[in-house]
């Protein structure tokens, strides 16, 4: 049975597993393995994940008690979807859409828009967000671990 809920410290291993599988599935075709591994180590180590659980709205989706996806929302003066991943074997079943909807419902009436960054070479993700009424505001290059990333800033109007 499917459940979407706030992440807890006990979910860290499952979240890291989803992120690793999703990143390997998507980004090993775009970036060097060393870059992917360094980004995963920086973003999904236990200490960093625990801090994110405290500071962000961090949702997980479970199927039969297994974490199969997650979404994190940074909020303050603006709302930002900072991570949004579904285990590759569970993609295209509506879980990503449900996570996004659940997060937006949480912030309903509090923000006029939401922003996210996506890699322009991740065609599937760009298409997904465009179908969800996000628009590209601009593209830019960001260098991480010596590798140039072709990123897009996207926005969705909420009101």
Rosetta silent file (secondary structure, phi, psi, omega in degrees, C-alpha in Angstrom):
SEQUENCE: XXXXXXXXXXXXXXXXXXXXXXXXXXXXXXXXXXXXXXXXXXXXXXXXXXXXXXXXXXXXXXXXXXXXXXXXXXXXXXXXXXXXXXXXXXXXXXXXXXXXXXXXXXXXXXXXXXXXXXXXXXXXXXXXXXXXXXXXXXXXXXXXXXXXXXXXXXXXXXX
SCORE:     score description
SCORE:     0.000 S_00000001
   1 L     0.000  141.567 -177.082    0.000    0.000    0.000 S_00000001
   2 E   -85.157  140.530  175.321    1.216    3.491   -0.881 S_00000001
   3 E  -144.837  134.181  171.674    1.853    6.163    1.734 S_00000001
   4 E  -111.221  129.177 -176.848    3.284    9.679    1.463 S_00000001
   5 E  -152.523  169.783  174.295    4.573   11.083    4.735 S_00000001
   6 E   -69.178  141.260  178.759    7.226   13.284    6.283 S_00000001
   7 L   -72.043  150.767  176.750   10.629   11.638    6.401 S_00000001
   8 L  -122.659  166.345  177.702   12.123   10.574    9.732 S_00000001
   9 H   -56.087  -29.214  178.978   15.731    9.854   10.748 S_00000001
  10 H   -67.869  -13.247 -177.492   14.977    6.128   10.295 S_00000001
  11 H   -89.705   -4.688 -172.284   14.443    6.809    6.557 S_00000001
  12 H   -55.750  -44.597 -178.366   17.996    8.027    5.854 S_00000001
  13 H   -64.636  -43.562  178.784   19.252    4.708    4.421 S_00000001
  14 H   -64.719  -39.905  178.199   16.209    4.322    2.162 S_00000001
  15 H   -63.797  -45.522  179.836   16.475    7.927    0.968 S_00000001
  16 H   -61.257  -38.764  179.471   20.175    7.492    0.182 S_00000001
  17 H   -64.886  -44.652  177.453   19.385    4.315   -1.757 S_00000001
  18 H   -61.021  -47.525 -178.800   16.712    6.035   -3.864 S_00000001
  19 H   -60.061  -45.031 -178.532   19.035    8.986   -4.569 S_00000001
  20 H   -62.163  -48.232 -179.161   21.935    6.725   -5.536 S_00000001
  21 H   -65.062  -41.478  179.668   19.869    4.594   -7.911 S_00000001
  22 H   -66.541  -42.909  179.665   18.149    7.618   -9.464 S_00000001
  23 H   -66.044  -44.706  179.202   21.416    9.513   -9.917 S_00000001
  24 H   -62.443  -41.310 -178.915   23.234    6.533  -11.401 S_00000001
  25 H   -64.254  -36.546 -174.830   20.338    5.849  -13.750 S_00000001
  26 H   -96.209  -50.041 -165.574   20.167    9.453  -14.965 S_00000001
  27 H   -93.066  -13.355  175.388   23.495   11.179  -14.529 S_00000001
  28 L   -67.792  -15.931  174.769   26.077    8.522  -15.397 S_00000001
  29 L   -86.814   -8.921 -175.334   25.027    9.208  -18.993 S_00000001
  30 L  -114.678  -41.135 -175.201   25.690   12.929  -18.509 S_00000001
  31 L  -122.197  164.458  175.938   28.590   13.286  -16.041 S_00000001
  32 L   -65.398  146.975  179.726   31.716   11.410  -15.038 S_00000001
  33 H   -56.090  -37.971  179.903   31.184    8.731  -12.378 S_00000001
  34 H   -60.084  -42.113  179.700   33.575   10.622  -10.063 S_00000001
  35 H   -65.250  -46.192  179.567   31.361   13.735  -10.238 S_00000001
  36 H   -60.252  -46.247 -179.587   28.181   11.745   -9.568 S_00000001
  37 H   -63.619  -39.697  179.328   29.781    9.962   -6.610 S_00000001
  38 H   -67.676  -41.042  177.885   31.094   13.220   -5.113 S_00000001
  39 H   -64.203  -42.568  177.784   27.709   14.921   -5.452 S_00000001
  40 H   -63.525  -43.716 -179.510   25.955   11.956   -3.836 S_00000001
  41 H   -62.799  -37.872 -179.373   28.495   11.813   -0.992 S_00000001
  42 H   -74.050  -41.554 -173.092   28.074   15.534   -0.301 S_00000001
  43 H   -87.830  -24.820 -171.172   24.282   15.677   -0.563 S_00000001
  44 L  -124.549   23.474  172.139   23.226   12.333    0.867 S_00000001
  45 L   -74.715  157.836 -173.635   25.595   11.559    3.725 S_00000001
  46 H   -55.706  -46.882 -177.401   23.825   10.798    6.989 S_00000001
  47 H   -62.476  -45.255 -179.745   24.697   14.030    8.793 S_00000001
  48 H   -65.581  -41.235  178.810   23.611   16.234    5.890 S_00000001
  49 H   -62.839  -42.721  178.924   20.375   14.293    5.426 S_00000001
  50 H   -60.917  -38.933  177.195   19.484   14.616    9.119 S_00000001
  51 H   -64.926  -42.555  178.959   19.985   18.387    8.893 S_00000001
  52 H   -63.712  -35.382  177.747   17.767   18.543    5.806 S_00000001
  53 H   -61.142  -34.728 -179.823   15.049   16.614    7.652 S_00000001
  54 H   -76.618  -38.932 -168.150   15.025   19.376   10.283 S_00000001
  55 H   -95.441  -13.851 -173.239   15.233   22.376    7.950 S_00000001
  56 L  -129.249  162.595  166.455   13.044   21.379    4.991 S_00000001
  57 E   -79.195  113.440 -174.906    9.736   19.760    4.212 S_00000001
  58 E  -119.784  106.389 -178.219   11.093   16.303    3.376 S_00000001
  59 E  -103.788  145.104  171.820    8.478   13.883    2.056 S_00000001
  60 E  -123.659  151.850  170.872    8.890   10.201    1.223 S_00000001
  61 E  -115.903  131.935 -179.985    6.598    7.885   -0.672 S_00000001
  62 E  -116.070  147.325  170.173    6.492    4.250    0.389 S_00000001
  63 E  -129.725  120.257 -177.387    5.097    1.194   -1.321 S_00000001
  64 L    51.222   46.666  177.339    4.784   -1.867    0.912 S_00000001
  65 L    66.065   16.414  175.671    7.014   -0.214    3.568 S_00000001
  66 E  -113.476  129.207  177.045    9.839    0.465    1.072 S_00000001
  67 E   -71.078  121.908 -178.927   10.869    4.043    0.305 S_00000001
  68 E  -116.365   -4.772  178.145   10.568    4.433   -3.440 S_00000001
  69 E  -171.386  166.077  177.166   10.803    8.221   -3.780 S_00000001
  70 E  -156.691  160.651  175.302   11.210   11.530   -2.029 S_00000001
  71 E  -144.378  138.966  177.547   10.847   15.271   -2.474 S_00000001
  72 E  -123.742  137.707 -178.187   12.368   18.095   -0.455 S_00000001
  73 E  -123.070  123.060  174.114   11.098   21.647   -0.312 S_00000001
  74 E   -94.406  131.722 -178.136   13.145   24.561    1.011 S_00000001
  75 E  -135.157  150.206 -179.070   10.942   27.382    2.221 S_00000001
  76 L  -178.743 -119.539  175.965   11.450   30.886    3.558 S_00000001
  77 L   -72.006  -23.307  176.276   10.894   34.029    1.566 S_00000001
  78 L  -133.808  163.542  178.714   10.556   31.762   -1.508 S_00000001
  79 E  -109.354  131.922 -174.339    9.605   28.137   -2.095 S_00000001
  80 E  -136.544  124.887  172.618   12.130   25.862   -3.807 S_00000001
  81 E   -82.114  108.624 -171.582   11.860   22.202   -4.792 S_00000001
  82 E   -95.047  -23.940  176.614   15.402   21.149   -3.980 S_00000001
  83 E  -154.373  144.446 -175.657   15.276   17.387   -4.657 S_00000001
  84 E  -159.817   99.669 -174.014   12.699   15.135   -6.278 S_00000001
  85 E  -137.262  145.451  173.768   13.554   11.516   -7.071 S_00000001
  86 E  -128.061  137.901  177.039   11.798    8.208   -7.604 S_00000001
  87 L   -50.397  131.464 -175.336   13.561    4.846   -7.713 S_00000001
  88 H   -50.222  -39.921 -178.341   14.041    4.066  -11.461 S_00000001
  89 H   -69.373  -12.602 -179.896   12.044    0.821  -11.313 S_00000001
  90 H  -109.599    1.518  179.352    9.063    2.785   -9.910 S_00000001
  91 L   -69.490  157.473  179.444    9.169    5.752  -12.305 S_00000001
  92 L    69.574   27.744  175.851    6.244    6.432  -14.657 S_00000001
  93 L  -122.621    9.946  175.935    3.679    5.227  -12.105 S_00000001
  94 L    92.120   -1.520 -177.161    2.611    8.656  -10.792 S_00000001
  95 H   -67.808  -40.017  177.448    4.711    8.732   -7.624 S_00000001
  96 H   -62.158  -41.523  177.723    6.695   11.815   -8.645 S_00000001
  97 H   -63.762  -41.930 -179.843    3.476   13.652   -9.427 S_00000001
  98 H   -65.599  -40.194  176.968    1.959   12.650   -6.105 S_00000001
  99 H   -62.075  -44.771  179.784    5.024   13.830   -4.175 S_00000001
 100 H   -62.517  -47.025 -179.965    4.956   17.175   -5.970 S_00000001
 101 H   -60.825  -44.947 -179.801    1.216   17.609   -5.379 S_00000001
 102 H   -60.944  -43.731  178.232    1.508   16.685   -1.700 S_00000001
 103 H   -64.049  -43.484  179.442    4.310   19.207   -1.186 S_00000001
 104 H   -65.796  -36.671  176.957    2.425   21.966   -2.995 S_00000001
 105 H   -62.539  -37.009  179.028   -0.704   21.213   -0.947 S_00000001
 106 H   -59.162  -36.882 -176.464    1.342   21.634    2.230 S_00000001
 107 L  -100.786   12.114 -175.855    2.245   25.190    1.172 S_00000001
 108 L   -53.887  129.699  178.057   -1.123   26.079   -0.381 S_00000001
 109 L    81.053   -5.145 -176.608   -1.886   29.774   -0.078 S_00000001
 110 L   -98.005  -22.225 -177.700    1.534   30.602    1.378 S_00000001
 111 L  -135.298  150.120  177.123    3.511   31.199   -1.831 S_00000001
 112 L   -89.117  -18.924 -176.391    2.774   32.655   -5.261 S_00000001
 113 E  -157.338  162.060  175.295    5.366   30.525   -7.035 S_00000001
 114 E  -130.347  144.133 -179.038    7.814   27.646   -6.659 S_00000001
 115 E  -117.602  158.182  171.678   11.281   27.361   -8.190 S_00000001
 116 E  -155.883  159.633  171.410   13.577   24.453   -9.046 S_00000001
 117 E  -110.568  140.904  177.234   16.842   23.733  -10.806 S_00000001
 118 E  -142.677  149.264  176.863   17.108   20.936  -13.338 S_00000001
 119 E   -76.109  126.188 -179.579   19.861   19.769  -15.635 S_00000001
 120 L   -59.467  -24.939 -179.469   19.009   20.730  -19.214 S_00000001
 121 L   -82.604   -8.221  177.049   20.442   17.391  -20.388 S_00000001
 122 L   -89.482   76.101 -173.824   17.949   15.507  -18.210 S_00000001
 123 H   -55.994  -39.268 -178.122   15.282   15.594  -20.913 S_00000001
 124 H   -63.491  -42.998  179.526   12.872   13.389  -18.986 S_00000001
 125 H   -69.335  -43.222  178.873   12.886   15.667  -15.929 S_00000001
 126 H   -58.282  -46.699  179.353   12.615   18.857  -17.994 S_00000001
 127 H   -61.622  -43.353  178.447    9.625   17.378  -19.826 S_00000001
 128 H   -56.383  -50.373 -176.903    8.024   16.246  -16.542 S_00000001
 129 H   -68.202  -36.321  176.180    8.246   19.726  -15.035 S_00000001
 130 H   -63.103  -38.136  176.362    7.003   21.410  -18.213 S_00000001
 131 H   -65.533  -23.989  178.727    3.967   19.096  -18.111 S_00000001
 132 L   -93.471   16.738  175.537    3.425   20.299  -14.526 S_00000001
 133 L    72.383   24.990  169.618    3.317   23.938  -15.771 S_00000001
 134 L   -84.681  145.860  176.800    6.852   24.925  -14.836 S_00000001
 135 E  -121.581  145.754  176.283    8.522   27.335  -17.242 S_00000001
 136 E   -75.680  126.615  175.913   12.215   27.846  -17.864 S_00000001
 137 E   -89.797  -41.301  178.407   13.331   31.247  -16.665 S_00000001
 138 E  -167.104  160.651  173.997   16.944   30.916  -17.726 S_00000001
 139 E  -115.442  151.803 -178.512   19.762   28.484  -18.367 S_00000001
 140 E  -159.088  162.796  178.492   23.256   28.795  -16.948 S_00000001
 141 E  -104.627  134.350  177.397   26.458   26.843  -16.413 S_00000001
 142 E  -129.636  129.125 -178.706   27.592   25.862  -12.935 S_00000001
 143 E   -96.988  124.136  176.173   30.927   24.115  -12.339 S_00000001
 144 E  -132.646  132.118  179.424   31.015   21.422   -9.649 S_00000001
 145 L    52.218   36.048  176.286   33.918   19.097   -8.993 S_00000001
 146 L    80.651    3.574 -177.741   35.574   20.395  -12.140 S_00000001
 147 E  -116.707  133.574  179.946   32.656   19.536  -14.407 S_00000001
 148 E   -78.713  128.110  178.020   30.400   22.090  -16.146 S_00000001
 149 E  -110.188  132.209  179.886   26.702   21.528  -15.514 S_00000001
 150 E   -95.248   95.514 -172.866   24.111   22.950  -17.901 S_00000001
 151 E  -105.596  157.377  174.520   21.304   23.936  -15.532 S_00000001
 152 E  -126.035  139.133  170.385   17.920   25.580  -15.929 S_00000001
 153 E   -95.251  125.847 -179.415   15.995   27.598  -13.363 S_00000001
 154 E  -120.614  154.677 -179.311   12.298   26.821  -13.632 S_00000001
 155 E  -140.025  145.071  173.119    9.253   28.402  -12.013 S_00000001
 156 E  -125.365  129.932  174.694    5.618   27.477  -11.556 S_00000001
 157 E   -80.037  133.364 -174.441    3.002   30.064  -10.635 S_00000001
 158 L  -102.861  -16.762 -178.787    0.792   28.805   -7.827 S_00000001
 159 L  -113.070    0.000    0.000   -1.994   31.392   -7.716 S_00000001
